[in-house]
Structures are given as structure tokens and as C-alpha cells.
């Protein structure tokens, strides 16, 4: 089945450690996104990529890094520079160059810093 | 300025009644898409309904309909015959044809009362 796979679903990290969240899609979408969601809050855009080897910062990119070496994959690294990384992270993808076409989401990764 | 505004942080509705969740948007782009997503407590984002800016008729999907008032820049979600399983967060989103960003509102928490 086509969709987006995020892993791991739950992740615990010690302070000062980098951690990478995986996001893979088989929908043949050009555009991919990472969002952060804090409890009871909306979605905030971290990074997005419209095409392979290109990505743009979103509203809260500080302390995060991404890569887009393959169309199917858009991993997110939460670095030690991110001051408050405990949150729910959602990866999404969509077709590009159109106002139609919804965002398809993965099931999310819940990161807890101990 | 906020691209998407949801002014109802929380809403309650009696089971089997209809409920309207408000959403206003701001864009100067002539071509855009409007989306509603449901997020249950599990965290997954479920696409509900889409309305294109050039669509003449209001979108409907089962018990969901979108009350689109273009001149007022309003895209309210109407849920008919509410069910207990409708209790969730609901997010309104917009996509402009220029660029590939999706803009999300802050969400409305809906609780269906038996």
C-alpha cells in the first residue's frame, strides 16, 4: 500500500545527544515536510523539500537538520542545539506545483528527552 | 498576519446533533486549496475534505461538508449527526498554488457528549 512510514514511533534521548527520525514515502511525491506538534498545539513547520537535493527552512528550523538525497526519503536530525526537543514529530508529503492534492501524513514519532 | 484562523479552541456537541467548526483564511493568491484534517488522540492526521478556490459547489464527504464562502474567506466544516468517534482535534489548512507550503490553523478540540 502507498503511504508514509515514520520510525521510530517512540524515541527517548539523553540531553546532548543527536537523534535522527526516519521518513520514507512510496507515493512518488516531490514535496516532503516535517512538522512539530507540542501538546494541545497546532503544527509548526520545521523544514520542507520540494525536490531532491533541495530543502527550505520552515518557521522553527533552529536545532534541526534534514537531507533529501532520495525522492523517497527525508530524514530529520534533532541536534543537541535544539533546546526543547520533546515533542510529537509528523512527516508528510504531497504532490507539487498545484493547489490541489492534500498532505499525506505518517503516524508520527514521539520524542522524549530524559 | 495569520494565514488560517480557527477561533474556537474547544467545542461541545450532543451526539447525533450537527456542529460547525469555523475557519477563516487570508490569501491574495487566486488559486488555493482548503483542507480539513482530524487528529484523534492517537496522533495520526486524517484527511477529511478538500475545497478548491474555483469550485462552484461546496464540498461534501459523507457526514462532512465544507461551507465555503469565498467573499468572506471562510471555510467552515460542518459535521452532521455527530458520533462519539468524532471527538478529536480538527485542523483547517490552506495551500496556495505558489509555493508548496501548507498553512495550518491552531485547531479546534471537539468533544461529542453522549
XYZ file of C-alpha atoms in Angstrom:
228
model
C 0.000 0.000 0.000
C 1.180 3.534 -0.726
C 1.924 5.724 2.227
C 4.419 7.324 4.549
C 6.403 5.386 7.097
C 7.942 7.100 10.071
C 10.270 5.426 12.514
C 10.738 5.029 15.344
C 7.281 5.611 16.775
C 8.694 6.354 20.227
C 12.187 7.576 20.990
C 13.969 8.504 24.170
C 17.096 10.590 24.145
C 19.504 11.869 26.716
C 20.292 15.540 26.730
C 23.187 16.404 24.464
C 22.563 13.571 22.018
C 21.610 13.930 18.385
C 18.782 11.746 17.119
C 17.538 11.039 13.606
C 13.909 10.414 12.716
C 13.254 8.461 9.564
C 10.585 9.284 6.976
C 10.022 7.225 3.834
C 7.262 7.601 1.244
C 6.272 5.481 -1.754
C 3.696 7.888 -3.143
C 6.082 9.329 -5.732
C 5.579 12.782 -4.226
C 8.104 15.522 -4.900
C 7.354 17.568 -1.795
C 8.048 16.419 1.756
C 7.627 18.173 5.097
C 8.480 17.911 8.770
C 6.187 19.361 11.420
C 6.494 19.611 15.163
C 3.480 19.455 17.437
C 3.516 20.241 21.155
C 0.702 19.027 23.449
C -2.594 20.772 22.703
C -0.972 22.856 19.991
C -1.089 23.115 16.234
C 1.513 22.063 13.684
C 4.642 24.095 13.181
C 6.756 23.655 10.062
C 10.390 22.697 10.643
C 11.687 22.038 7.128
C 10.279 21.234 3.747
C 11.689 19.975 0.469
C 10.195 20.458 -2.952
C 12.705 18.367 -4.842
C 15.666 16.073 -4.303
C 18.809 17.801 -3.009
C 16.885 20.936 -2.087
C 15.128 21.972 1.118
C 13.978 25.149 2.851
C 13.719 26.182 6.467
C 10.301 26.469 7.981
C 9.239 28.527 10.975
C 11.230 26.636 13.617
C 14.316 25.192 11.881
C 16.849 26.097 14.581
C 18.345 22.992 16.173
C 17.188 20.710 13.355
C 18.765 19.480 10.135
C 17.490 17.498 7.161
C 18.708 15.896 3.957
C 16.956 14.903 0.759
C 19.273 12.616 -1.161
C 16.469 10.434 -2.500
C 12.947 11.291 -3.536
C 11.537 8.708 -1.149
C 13.410 9.748 1.965
C 13.510 12.880 4.126
C 15.205 12.187 7.480
C 15.149 14.753 10.275
C 18.003 15.104 12.765
C 17.232 16.706 16.091
C 20.552 18.083 17.261
C 21.783 18.880 20.729
C 21.325 22.545 19.834
C 17.544 22.137 19.993
C 16.707 23.449 23.466
C 13.384 21.742 23.993
C 13.104 18.765 21.639
C 10.451 16.766 23.493
C 7.500 16.800 21.077
C 5.485 14.857 18.525
C 7.008 14.952 15.034
C 4.990 14.447 11.889
C 6.352 13.822 8.420
C 4.174 14.479 5.379
C 4.314 14.525 1.603
C 2.292 15.929 -1.256
C 2.252 16.366 -4.978
C 3.812 19.673 -6.008
C 3.010 22.602 -8.237
C -0.700 22.575 -7.548
C -3.142 23.907 -5.012
C -4.965 20.592 -5.011
C -3.557 17.438 -3.519
C -3.701 17.003 0.218
C -0.870 16.337 2.601
C -0.370 12.693 3.409
C 0.957 12.142 6.916
C 2.945 9.451 8.617
C 1.847 8.158 12.009
C 4.310 10.363 13.834
C 7.326 9.960 16.085
C 7.125 10.884 19.747
C 10.478 12.086 21.067
C 11.149 12.386 24.776
C 14.328 13.866 26.167
C 15.270 12.442 29.558
C -0.891 38.081 9.557
C -2.255 34.624 10.208
C -2.997 32.693 7.061
C -5.517 30.419 8.804
C -7.573 31.367 11.833
C -9.612 28.984 13.942
C -11.272 30.921 16.731
C -12.839 28.038 18.656
C -10.280 26.305 20.891
C -12.899 23.868 22.154
C -16.396 22.844 21.142
C -19.003 20.508 22.613
C -21.832 18.858 20.728
C -24.527 16.414 21.682
C -24.403 13.061 19.977
C -26.493 12.983 16.749
C -26.506 16.766 16.508
C -24.720 18.813 13.837
C -21.759 21.057 14.629
C -19.914 23.773 12.698
C -16.204 24.375 13.148
C -15.092 27.805 11.995
C -12.141 28.612 9.750
C -11.157 31.841 8.054
C -8.205 32.280 5.756
C -6.117 35.023 4.251
C -4.547 34.889 0.807
C -4.112 37.059 -2.250
C -3.434 34.058 -4.442
C -6.329 33.475 -6.877
C -5.785 29.718 -6.790
C -5.703 27.884 -3.499
C -6.986 24.793 -1.775
C -8.625 24.427 1.607
C -8.401 21.246 3.675
C -9.715 19.866 6.924
C -7.922 17.236 8.963
C -8.980 15.261 12.019
C -6.462 14.286 14.682
C -7.691 11.755 17.253
C -5.798 11.182 20.477
C -3.582 8.606 18.722
C -1.942 11.492 16.873
C -2.486 10.456 13.267
C -3.704 13.152 10.888
C -6.745 12.058 8.887
C -7.702 13.986 5.768
C -11.416 14.780 5.747
C -12.345 17.121 2.933
C -10.974 19.459 0.261
C -12.346 22.611 -1.360
C -10.712 24.298 -4.334
C -10.923 28.061 -4.721
C -12.574 27.741 -8.114
C -15.087 25.097 -7.073
C -18.613 26.378 -7.501
C -20.216 23.933 -5.127
C -19.476 23.222 -1.507
C -17.541 20.012 -0.986
C -19.194 17.085 0.768
C -17.794 13.778 2.002
C -20.288 11.633 3.826
C -21.192 13.396 7.074
C -18.675 16.175 6.396
C -19.428 19.243 4.351
C -17.472 22.414 3.827
C -19.377 25.685 3.914
C -17.247 27.750 1.518
C -17.911 31.485 1.441
C -15.247 32.905 -0.824
C -16.072 36.585 -0.408
C -15.854 36.219 3.369
C -12.765 33.986 3.116
C -14.479 31.415 5.228
C -14.279 27.618 5.028
C -16.276 26.169 7.888
C -16.529 22.425 8.455
C -19.970 21.035 9.181
C -20.251 17.616 10.782
C -23.760 16.204 10.682
C -25.154 13.534 13.025
C -22.166 13.672 15.400
C -20.814 10.405 16.737
C -18.704 9.705 19.804
C -15.821 8.823 17.482
C -15.840 12.374 16.139
C -14.233 13.574 19.371
C -10.811 14.820 18.231
C -8.801 17.868 17.239
C -9.746 19.382 13.901
C -7.353 21.446 11.819
C -8.113 23.717 8.906
C -5.338 24.170 6.335
C -4.705 26.099 3.152
C -2.394 25.547 0.228
C -1.567 28.259 -2.277
C -0.599 27.358 -5.833
C 2.536 29.470 -5.477
C 4.998 27.555 -3.350
C 4.365 24.268 -1.702
C 3.644 25.274 1.852
C 0.557 24.276 3.744
C -0.677 26.696 6.390
C -2.455 25.243 9.418
C -4.756 26.780 11.979
C -4.333 26.217 15.702
C -7.085 23.626 15.766
C -10.435 23.094 17.476
C -10.937 20.374 20.044
C -14.345 18.775 19.543
C -15.985 16.717 22.256
C -19.120 14.736 21.489
C -21.335 14.221 24.531
C -23.463 11.058 24.794
